[in-house]
mmCIF file of C-alpha atoms in Angstrom:
data_model
loop_
_atom_site.group_PDB
_atom_site.id
_atom_site.type_symbol
_atom_site.label_atom_id
_atom_site.label_comp_id
_atom_site.label_asym_id
_atom_site.label_seq_id
_atom_site.Cartn_x
_atom_site.Cartn_y
_atom_site.Cartn_z
ATOM 1 C CA ARG A 1 -6.345 -17.977 26.012
ATOM 2 C CA ASN A 2 -8.113 -14.529 25.692
ATOM 3 C CA HIS A 3 -10.910 -16.850 24.793
ATOM 4 C CA LEU A 4 -10.861 -19.240 28.031
ATOM 5 C CA HIS A 5 -10.015 -16.599 30.146
ATOM 6 C CA ALA A 6 -13.278 -14.660 29.039
ATOM 7 C CA ALA A 7 -14.962 -18.046 29.982
ATOM 8 C CA GLY A 8 -13.610 -17.697 33.511
ATOM 9 C CA HIS A 9 -10.857 -20.291 33.615
ATOM 10 C CA ILE A 10 -7.130 -19.823 34.318
ATOM 11 C CA CYS A 11 -5.343 -20.513 31.121
ATOM 12 C CA VAL A 12 -1.521 -20.599 31.236
ATOM 13 C CA LEU A 13 0.374 -20.776 28.092
ATOM 14 C CA LYS A 14 3.771 -22.637 27.504
ATOM 15 C CA ASP A 15 6.128 -23.076 24.560
ATOM 16 C CA ALA A 16 6.423 -26.641 23.602
ATOM 17 C CA PHE A 17 10.111 -26.090 22.384
ATOM 18 C CA MET A 18 10.969 -25.286 26.349
ATOM 19 C CA TYR A 19 10.474 -29.181 27.220
ATOM 20 C CA GLU A 20 11.717 -32.322 26.001
ATOM 21 C CA SER A 21 9.510 -35.095 27.342
ATOM 22 C CA PRO A 22 6.064 -35.896 28.840
ATOM 23 C CA THR A 23 7.698 -36.398 32.455
ATOM 24 C CA GLU A 24 8.469 -32.804 32.470
ATOM 25 C CA ILE A 25 4.792 -31.922 31.458
ATOM 26 C CA ALA A 26 3.458 -34.580 33.640
ATOM 27 C CA ASN A 27 5.813 -32.852 36.517
ATOM 28 C CA LEU A 28 4.431 -29.232 35.746
ATOM 29 C CA ALA A 29 1.119 -30.358 35.980
ATOM 30 C CA SER A 30 1.455 -32.076 39.259
ATOM 31 C CA THR A 31 3.150 -28.974 41.006
ATOM 32 C CA ASP A 32 1.013 -26.323 39.414
ATOM 33 C CA LYS A 33 -2.106 -28.345 39.879
ATOM 34 C CA PHE A 34 -3.342 -28.243 36.362
ATOM 35 C CA ASP A 35 -7.052 -29.626 35.617
ATOM 36 C CA ALA A 36 -6.644 -30.211 32.015
ATOM 37 C CA ALA A 37 -4.323 -28.807 28.491
ATOM 38 C CA LEU A 38 -4.626 -27.933 25.185
ATOM 39 C CA ALA A 39 -1.963 -28.670 22.724
ATOM 40 C CA ILE A 40 -1.237 -26.693 19.225
ATOM 41 C CA HIS A 41 0.205 -29.321 16.877
ATOM 42 C CA LEU A 42 -0.236 -32.797 17.048
ATOM 43 C CA TYR A 43 3.519 -33.772 17.204
ATOM 44 C CA LYS A 44 5.081 -30.740 18.464
ATOM 45 C CA GLY A 45 2.751 -30.064 21.603
ATOM 46 C CA GLY A 46 0.843 -33.213 21.431
ATOM 47 C CA ARG A 47 3.812 -35.946 22.199
ATOM 48 C CA LEU A 48 4.542 -34.189 25.146
ATOM 49 C CA LEU A 49 1.102 -35.281 26.599
ATOM 50 C CA GLN A 50 1.345 -38.929 25.784
ATOM 51 C CA GLY A 51 0.065 -40.775 28.831
ATOM 52 C CA SER A 52 -1.077 -37.415 30.640
ATOM 53 C CA ARG A 53 -2.866 -37.753 34.151
ATOM 54 C CA ILE A 54 -5.114 -34.849 32.986
ATOM 55 C CA PRO A 55 -7.354 -34.661 29.947
ATOM 56 C CA PHE A 56 -6.101 -33.083 27.307
ATOM 57 C CA GLY A 57 -7.481 -31.603 23.705
ATOM 58 C CA ILE A 58 -5.525 -31.139 20.312
ATOM 59 C CA ILE A 59 -5.724 -28.238 17.814
ATOM 60 C CA PHE A 60 -4.378 -29.511 14.437
ATOM 61 C CA GLY A 61 -1.504 -27.392 13.693
ATOM 62 C CA GLY A 62 -1.264 -27.681 9.576
ATOM 63 C CA THR A 63 2.318 -28.860 9.118
ATOM 64 C CA ASP A 64 1.601 -31.943 11.490
ATOM 65 C CA VAL A 65 -1.075 -33.546 9.112
ATOM 66 C CA ASN A 66 0.468 -31.898 6.259
ATOM 67 C CA GLU A 67 4.157 -32.473 6.620
ATOM 68 C CA ASP A 68 4.859 -34.937 9.704
ATOM 69 C CA ILE A 69 2.712 -37.454 8.912
ATOM 70 C CA LYS A 70 5.142 -38.559 6.328
ATOM 71 C CA CYS A 71 7.296 -39.722 8.803
ATOM 72 C CA GLU A 72 6.745 -43.240 9.947
ATOM 73 C CA GLU A 73 7.584 -42.541 13.826
ATOM 74 C CA LYS A 74 6.076 -39.063 14.085
ATOM 75 C CA HIS A 75 3.116 -40.734 12.512
ATOM 76 C CA ARG A 76 3.258 -43.509 14.948
ATOM 77 C CA VAL A 77 3.232 -40.808 18.058
ATOM 78 C CA MET A 78 0.751 -38.829 16.552
ATOM 79 C CA GLY A 79 -1.659 -41.645 16.327
ATOM 80 C CA ALA A 80 -1.153 -42.310 19.680
ATOM 81 C CA VAL A 81 -1.515 -38.946 20.612
ATOM 82 C CA LEU A 82 -4.641 -38.768 19.158
ATOM 83 C CA GLY A 83 -5.971 -41.937 20.313
ATOM 84 C CA GLU A 84 -5.659 -40.498 24.086
ATOM 85 C CA ALA A 85 -6.967 -36.843 23.278
ATOM 86 C CA ARG A 86 -10.424 -35.871 24.317
ATOM 87 C CA PHE A 87 -11.132 -33.982 20.938
ATOM 88 C CA ALA A 88 -8.938 -32.629 18.159
ATOM 89 C CA VAL A 89 -9.686 -29.693 15.713
ATOM 90 C CA ALA A 90 -9.228 -29.451 12.296
ATOM 91 C CA PHE A 91 -9.518 -25.586 10.776
ATOM 92 C CA THR A 92 -10.821 -27.173 7.613
ATOM 93 C CA VAL A 93 -13.021 -30.344 6.478
ATOM 94 C CA LYS A 94 -9.963 -30.948 4.279
ATOM 95 C CA MET A 95 -7.407 -30.967 7.222
ATOM 96 C CA LYS A 96 -10.321 -33.567 9.145
ATOM 97 C CA GLU A 97 -10.247 -35.708 6.085
ATOM 98 C CA LEU A 98 -6.830 -35.580 5.863
ATOM 99 C CA ALA A 99 -6.265 -37.131 9.701
ATOM 100 C CA ALA A 100 -9.322 -39.209 9.850
ATOM 101 C CA ALA A 101 -7.821 -41.359 6.336
ATOM 102 C CA GLU A 102 -4.321 -41.825 8.582
ATOM 103 C CA TRP A 103 -6.641 -42.264 11.863
ATOM 104 C CA PRO A 104 -10.335 -43.334 11.184
ATOM 105 C CA ASP A 105 -11.039 -44.610 14.551
ATOM 106 C CA ALA A 106 -10.628 -40.713 15.712
ATOM 107 C CA ARG A 107 -12.820 -39.290 13.166
ATOM 108 C CA LYS A 108 -15.706 -38.780 15.278
ATOM 109 C CA LYS A 109 -13.722 -36.752 17.834
ATOM 110 C CA ILE A 110 -12.469 -34.347 14.935
ATOM 111 C CA TYR A 111 -14.033 -31.033 15.034
ATOM 112 C CA VAL A 112 -13.807 -28.546 11.971
ATOM 113 C CA GLN A 113 -13.607 -24.993 13.564
ATOM 114 C CA ALA A 114 -12.119 -22.234 11.645
ATOM 115 C CA GLN A 115 -9.735 -19.499 12.608
ATOM 116 C CA GLY A 116 -11.143 -16.681 14.368
ATOM 117 C CA ILE A 117 -9.000 -13.115 13.888
ATOM 118 C CA LYS A 118 -9.198 -10.027 14.946
ATOM 119 C CA THR A 119 -6.991 -6.988 13.502
ATOM 120 C CA THR A 120 -5.610 -4.106 15.753
ATOM 121 C CA PRO A 121 -3.478 -1.735 13.712
ATOM 122 C CA SER A 122 -1.931 0.763 15.803
ATOM 123 C CA GLU A 123 -2.586 4.126 15.354
ATOM 124 C CA THR A 124 0.501 5.882 15.663
ATOM 125 C CA PHE A 125 2.645 3.215 13.417
ATOM 126 C CA ASP A 126 4.911 5.531 11.571
ATOM 127 C CA TRP A 127 5.150 4.041 7.867
ATOM 128 C CA TYR A 128 8.083 6.370 6.541
ATOM 129 C CA ARG A 129 10.092 5.210 9.330
ATOM 130 C CA PHE A 130 9.454 1.725 8.901
ATOM 131 C CA LEU A 131 10.357 2.399 4.986
ATOM 132 C CA GLN A 132 13.419 4.368 6.141
ATOM 133 C CA ASN A 133 14.858 1.370 8.175
ATOM 134 C CA ALA A 134 14.222 -1.430 5.207
ATOM 135 C CA ASP A 135 15.916 0.950 2.935
ATOM 136 C CA ILE A 136 12.884 1.083 0.789
ATOM 137 C CA PRO A 137 12.197 4.601 -1.286
ATOM 138 C CA THR A 138 9.705 6.898 1.046
ATOM 139 C CA ASP A 139 8.155 8.363 -2.551
ATOM 140 C CA THR A 140 4.876 6.057 -1.915
ATOM 141 C CA GLY A 141 3.120 7.809 -4.629
ATOM 142 C CA SER A 142 4.580 4.755 -6.649
ATOM 143 C CA LEU A 143 5.501 2.259 -4.574
ATOM 144 C CA HIS A 144 4.087 -1.294 -4.557
ATOM 145 C CA MET A 145 5.074 -2.565 -1.375
ATOM 146 C CA PHE A 146 4.264 -6.680 -1.039
ATOM 147 C CA LEU A 147 4.602 -8.160 2.119
ATOM 148 C CA LEU A 148 5.208 -11.729 3.091
ATOM 149 C CA ILE A 149 4.508 -12.962 6.605
ATOM 150 C CA CYS A 150 5.984 -15.927 7.798
ATOM 151 C CA GLY A 151 8.295 -17.748 10.424
ATOM 152 C CA LEU A 152 11.663 -18.245 8.773
ATOM 153 C CA ARG A 153 11.382 -22.113 8.643
ATOM 154 C CA ARG A 154 11.635 -24.101 5.213
ATOM 155 C CA VAL A 155 7.908 -25.157 5.069
ATOM 156 C CA LYS A 156 6.955 -21.766 4.805
ATOM 157 C CA ASP A 157 9.292 -21.221 1.665
ATOM 158 C CA PRO A 158 10.025 -17.695 1.644
ATOM 159 C CA LEU A 159 12.903 -17.973 -0.593
ATOM 160 C CA TYR A 160 10.174 -19.029 -3.416
ATOM 161 C CA LEU A 161 9.637 -15.893 -4.894
ATOM 162 C CA VAL A 162 13.073 -13.986 -4.419
ATOM 163 C CA ASP A 163 14.599 -14.245 -7.664
ATOM 164 C CA VAL A 164 11.806 -13.689 -9.648
ATOM 165 C CA PHE A 165 10.645 -10.822 -7.908
ATOM 166 C CA SER A 166 14.328 -9.290 -7.859
ATOM 167 C CA ASP A 167 14.184 -9.757 -11.585
ATOM 168 C CA TRP A 168 10.375 -8.217 -12.007
ATOM 169 C CA HIS A 169 12.304 -5.159 -9.565
ATOM 170 C CA ARG A 170 14.810 -4.680 -11.987
ATOM 171 C CA ARG A 171 12.713 -4.373 -14.670
ATOM 172 C CA ASP A 172 9.872 -2.117 -12.529
ATOM 173 C CA PRO A 173 11.613 -0.270 -8.954
ATOM 174 C CA SER A 174 8.356 0.427 -7.681
ATOM 175 C CA VAL A 175 7.760 -3.316 -6.596
ATOM 176 C CA HIS A 176 9.560 -4.275 -3.238
ATOM 177 C CA LEU A 177 9.027 -7.456 -1.440
ATOM 178 C CA GLY A 178 9.668 -7.594 2.312
ATOM 179 C CA ILE A 179 9.649 -10.804 4.113
ATOM 180 C CA ILE A 180 8.836 -10.423 7.975
ATOM 181 C CA GLY A 181 8.458 -13.178 10.640
ATOM 182 C CA PRO A 182 10.436 -14.792 13.596
ATOM 183 C CA ALA A 183 13.835 -17.005 13.113
ATOM 184 C CA VAL A 184 12.393 -20.038 13.841
ATOM 185 C CA ASP A 185 15.291 -22.205 12.249
ATOM 186 C CA PRO A 186 18.324 -20.420 13.005
ATOM 187 C CA LEU A 187 20.170 -22.107 10.423
ATOM 188 C CA PHE A 188 17.495 -21.497 7.473
ATOM 189 C CA THR A 189 17.262 -17.531 8.808
ATOM 190 C CA SER A 190 21.272 -17.644 7.955
ATOM 191 C CA GLU A 191 20.358 -19.032 4.509
ATOM 192 C CA VAL A 192 17.728 -16.536 3.815
ATOM 193 C CA LYS A 193 20.015 -13.819 5.119
ATOM 194 C CA GLU A 194 22.700 -14.475 2.295
ATOM 195 C CA LYS A 195 19.656 -14.941 -0.230
ATOM 196 C CA VAL A 196 18.166 -11.546 0.247
ATOM 197 C CA LYS A 197 21.715 -9.765 0.308
ATOM 198 C CA ARG A 198 22.132 -10.636 -3.260
ATOM 199 C CA ALA A 199 18.654 -9.932 -4.211
ATOM 200 C CA PRO A 200 18.032 -6.246 -5.184
ATOM 201 C CA GLY A 201 13.925 -5.361 -4.280
ATOM 202 C CA VAL A 202 13.928 -8.281 -1.541
ATOM 203 C CA HIS A 203 14.190 -7.012 2.174
ATOM 204 C CA LEU A 204 14.172 -9.113 5.239
ATOM 205 C CA LEU A 205 12.470 -7.030 7.973
ATOM 206 C CA GLN A 206 12.471 -6.902 11.457
ATOM 207 C CA GLU A 207 10.095 -8.738 13.840
ATOM 208 C CA MET A 208 7.506 -5.956 15.229
ATOM 209 C CA PRO A 209 4.176 -6.359 17.422
ATOM 210 C CA GLN A 210 1.403 -7.696 16.234
ATOM 211 C CA ASP A 211 -0.365 -3.813 15.826
ATOM 212 C CA ASP A 212 2.792 -2.536 14.339
ATOM 213 C CA LEU A 213 2.548 -5.326 11.595
ATOM 214 C CA HIS A 214 -1.556 -4.705 11.052
ATOM 215 C CA ALA A 215 -0.757 -1.439 10.833
ATOM 216 C CA ALA A 216 2.398 -2.150 8.040
ATOM 217 C CA MET A 217 -0.165 -4.495 6.219
ATOM 218 C CA LYS A 218 -2.739 -1.707 6.136
ATOM 219 C CA ARG A 219 -0.245 0.442 4.019
ATOM 220 C CA CYS A 220 1.226 -2.795 1.591
ATOM 221 C CA PHE A 221 -0.020 -3.254 -1.794
ATOM 222 C CA ALA A 222 -0.638 -7.119 -1.135
ATOM 223 C CA VAL A 223 -0.004 -9.699 1.218
ATOM 224 C CA VAL A 224 1.940 -12.697 -0.023
ATOM 225 C CA ASN A 225 2.340 -16.107 0.791
ATOM 226 C CA SER A 226 4.299 -18.728 -0.718
ATOM 227 C CA SER A 227 4.380 -21.632 1.891
ATOM 228 C CA ILE A 228 4.676 -25.498 0.305
ATOM 229 C CA SER A 229 1.811 -26.158 2.988
ATOM 230 C CA GLU A 230 -0.366 -24.491 5.382
ATOM 231 C CA GLY A 231 -2.853 -25.341 8.170
ATOM 232 C CA MET A 232 -4.803 -21.848 7.838
ATOM 233 C CA SER A 233 -2.925 -19.040 7.608
ATOM 234 C CA ALA A 234 -3.501 -16.195 9.764
ATOM 235 C CA ALA A 235 -1.611 -13.934 7.902
ATOM 236 C CA ILE A 236 -4.058 -14.361 5.090
ATOM 237 C CA LEU A 237 -7.047 -13.714 7.110
ATOM 238 C CA GLU A 238 -5.938 -10.923 8.667
ATOM 239 C CA ALA A 239 -5.148 -9.240 5.194
ATOM 240 C CA MET A 240 -8.408 -9.961 4.113
ATOM 241 C CA ASP A 241 -9.891 -8.180 7.385
ATOM 242 C CA LEU A 242 -7.792 -4.868 6.604
ATOM 243 C CA ASP A 243 -8.807 -4.471 3.228
ATOM 244 C CA ILE A 244 -5.613 -5.648 1.403
ATOM 245 C CA PRO A 245 -5.641 -7.947 -1.503
ATOM 246 C CA VAL A 246 -3.774 -11.514 -1.058
ATOM 247 C CA LEU A 247 -1.278 -13.213 -3.312
ATOM 248 C CA ALA A 248 -1.121 -16.805 -2.266
ATOM 249 C CA ARG A 249 0.486 -20.116 -3.858
ATOM 250 C CA ASN A 250 -1.893 -22.465 -4.601
ATOM 251 C CA ILE A 251 -1.634 -25.043 -2.169
ATOM 252 C CA LEU A 252 -4.616 -27.034 -0.407
ATOM 253 C CA GLY A 253 -4.906 -24.717 3.021
ATOM 254 C CA ASN A 254 -4.918 -21.772 1.037
ATOM 255 C CA ALA A 255 -7.452 -22.552 -1.549
ATOM 256 C CA ALA A 256 -9.643 -23.576 1.656
ATOM 257 C CA ILE A 257 -9.959 -19.740 2.630
ATOM 258 C CA ILE A 258 -9.050 -17.846 -1.167
ATOM 259 C CA LYS A 259 -11.599 -18.459 -4.324
ATOM 260 C CA HIS A 260 -9.166 -17.538 -7.332
ATOM 261 C CA LYS A 261 -9.899 -14.131 -8.600
ATOM 262 C CA GLU A 262 -12.814 -13.838 -6.227
ATOM 263 C CA THR A 263 -11.439 -13.184 -2.506
ATOM 264 C CA GLY A 264 -7.346 -13.331 -3.552
ATOM 265 C CA LEU A 265 -5.095 -14.618 -6.109
ATOM 266 C CA LEU A 266 -3.686 -17.903 -6.466
ATOM 267 C CA PHE A 267 -0.338 -18.688 -8.142
ATOM 268 C CA SER A 268 1.206 -21.897 -9.083
ATOM 269 C CA ASP A 269 4.742 -20.862 -9.664
ATOM 270 C CA PRO A 270 6.772 -17.695 -9.501
ATOM 271 C CA GLN A 271 6.205 -16.771 -13.076
ATOM 272 C CA GLU A 272 2.426 -16.422 -12.370
ATOM 273 C CA PHE A 273 2.759 -14.658 -9.122
ATOM 274 C CA VAL A 274 4.258 -11.633 -11.556
ATOM 275 C CA VAL A 275 1.822 -12.158 -13.981
ATOM 276 C CA LEU A 276 -1.066 -11.746 -11.529
ATOM 277 C CA SER A 277 0.045 -9.517 -9.485
ATOM 278 C CA GLU A 278 1.061 -6.657 -12.745
ATOM 279 C CA SER A 279 -2.654 -7.660 -13.779
ATOM 280 C CA LEU A 280 -3.865 -6.486 -10.155
ATOM 281 C CA MET A 281 -1.691 -3.425 -9.951
ATOM 282 C CA ASN A 282 -3.405 -2.296 -13.505
ATOM 283 C CA ASP A 283 -6.778 -3.417 -13.075
ATOM 284 C CA PRO A 284 -7.930 -0.852 -9.532
ATOM 285 C CA ILE A 285 -11.531 -2.049 -10.147
ATOM 286 C CA MET A 286 -10.779 -6.045 -9.678
ATOM 287 C CA GLU A 287 -8.923 -5.018 -6.682
ATOM 288 C CA ARG A 288 -11.532 -3.188 -5.014
ATOM 289 C CA GLU A 289 -13.959 -6.230 -6.235
ATOM 290 C CA ILE A 290 -11.285 -8.675 -4.469
ATOM 291 C CA VAL A 291 -11.027 -7.048 -0.950
ATOM 292 C CA THR A 292 -14.544 -6.084 -0.622
ATOM 293 C CA ARG A 293 -15.567 -9.958 -1.209
ATOM 294 C CA ALA A 294 -12.261 -11.055 0.890
ATOM 295 C CA LYS A 295 -13.592 -8.799 3.724
ATOM 296 C CA ASP A 296 -17.094 -10.134 3.933
ATOM 297 C CA TYR A 297 -16.029 -13.531 3.550
ATOM 298 C CA VAL A 298 -13.708 -13.385 6.834
ATOM 299 C CA LYS A 299 -16.572 -11.301 8.525
ATOM 300 C CA LYS A 300 -18.859 -14.354 7.773
ATOM 301 C CA HIS A 301 -16.498 -17.460 8.453
ATOM 302 C CA HIS A 302 -13.375 -16.321 10.715
ATOM 303 C CA SER A 303 -15.387 -14.074 13.424
ATOM 304 C CA TRP A 304 -13.313 -13.524 16.571
ATOM 305 C CA GLU A 305 -16.481 -13.850 18.913
ATOM 306 C CA SER A 306 -17.894 -17.321 16.771
ATOM 307 C CA GLU A 307 -14.279 -18.929 17.525
ATOM 308 C CA ARG A 308 -14.401 -17.932 21.359
ATOM 309 C CA LYS A 309 -17.750 -19.725 21.484
ATOM 310 C CA ALA A 310 -16.830 -22.403 20.371
ATOM 311 C CA TYR A 311 -13.701 -23.055 22.315
ATOM 312 C CA GLN A 312 -15.569 -22.104 25.168
ATOM 313 C CA ASN A 313 -17.915 -24.924 24.443
ATOM 314 C CA LEU A 314 -14.994 -27.506 23.405
ATOM 315 C CA VAL A 315 -12.964 -26.933 26.851
ATOM 316 C CA LEU A 316 -16.123 -28.437 28.771
ATOM 317 C CA ARG A 317 -15.086 -31.820 26.771
ATOM 318 C CA LEU A 318 -12.175 -31.482 28.861
#
């Protein structure tokens, strides 16, 4: 929305979960006299624009191309939506190729545009109160705080590292893992809460404004990603921009933006996560080199300004 407002457009954000059918969106578009639409996620957002009377574009979310594509009914709906769309945006070449392999006729309308990020850490964030509220020791001289940022849903797999991390914490009380993000799936969120209650050293943290989250990230030792699949993790890119090392599960979406031992660390199982984390803790020179290269990578490939120009140009196709 920020990008489109900057180009002089009026942009209204709507949550796809608030609507159930294309008819509701058609009525909304007619009542509010919208000229065009941009849907995020080929299935969740795109299905609501089927048969739309206004032109629209699609931004792949990640789970659409990586997960929903495996469901026959969702695959059918997404193919129909992509057929109607004026254009689609993939974050990586790999994501474009996955979509084009399923829907070859759409290849020419799929554009690759990496996410742009901008970090805005709060200057008034109270790190010590943050730790106290989470029942984490405030002796920051020995603390190694790892932060896993994700919506609480199964595809993000926030429980993947809980057991091994808790075992590690028993051996080394200085390490703590904080899991923070919105409760996207209420049933799964309850499962996460119950698991974390029985896992020393692992904490389920209150969701917070983005500025405070960026400030918390800056004070952490590392940011973690344990997703089953990803489109392109903004949290990873934000950590890189904030000079914080990243440890991420070795999946296509993460490997597309992290070069192992160059701009971050990729792990294939929970045990490898611990081994790599310990090596990072014991090698400050490697840590410094990784965060320096990661920061340079984000500046070059994921700038907010580059994303703004790209989306302003794409909207002209509507």
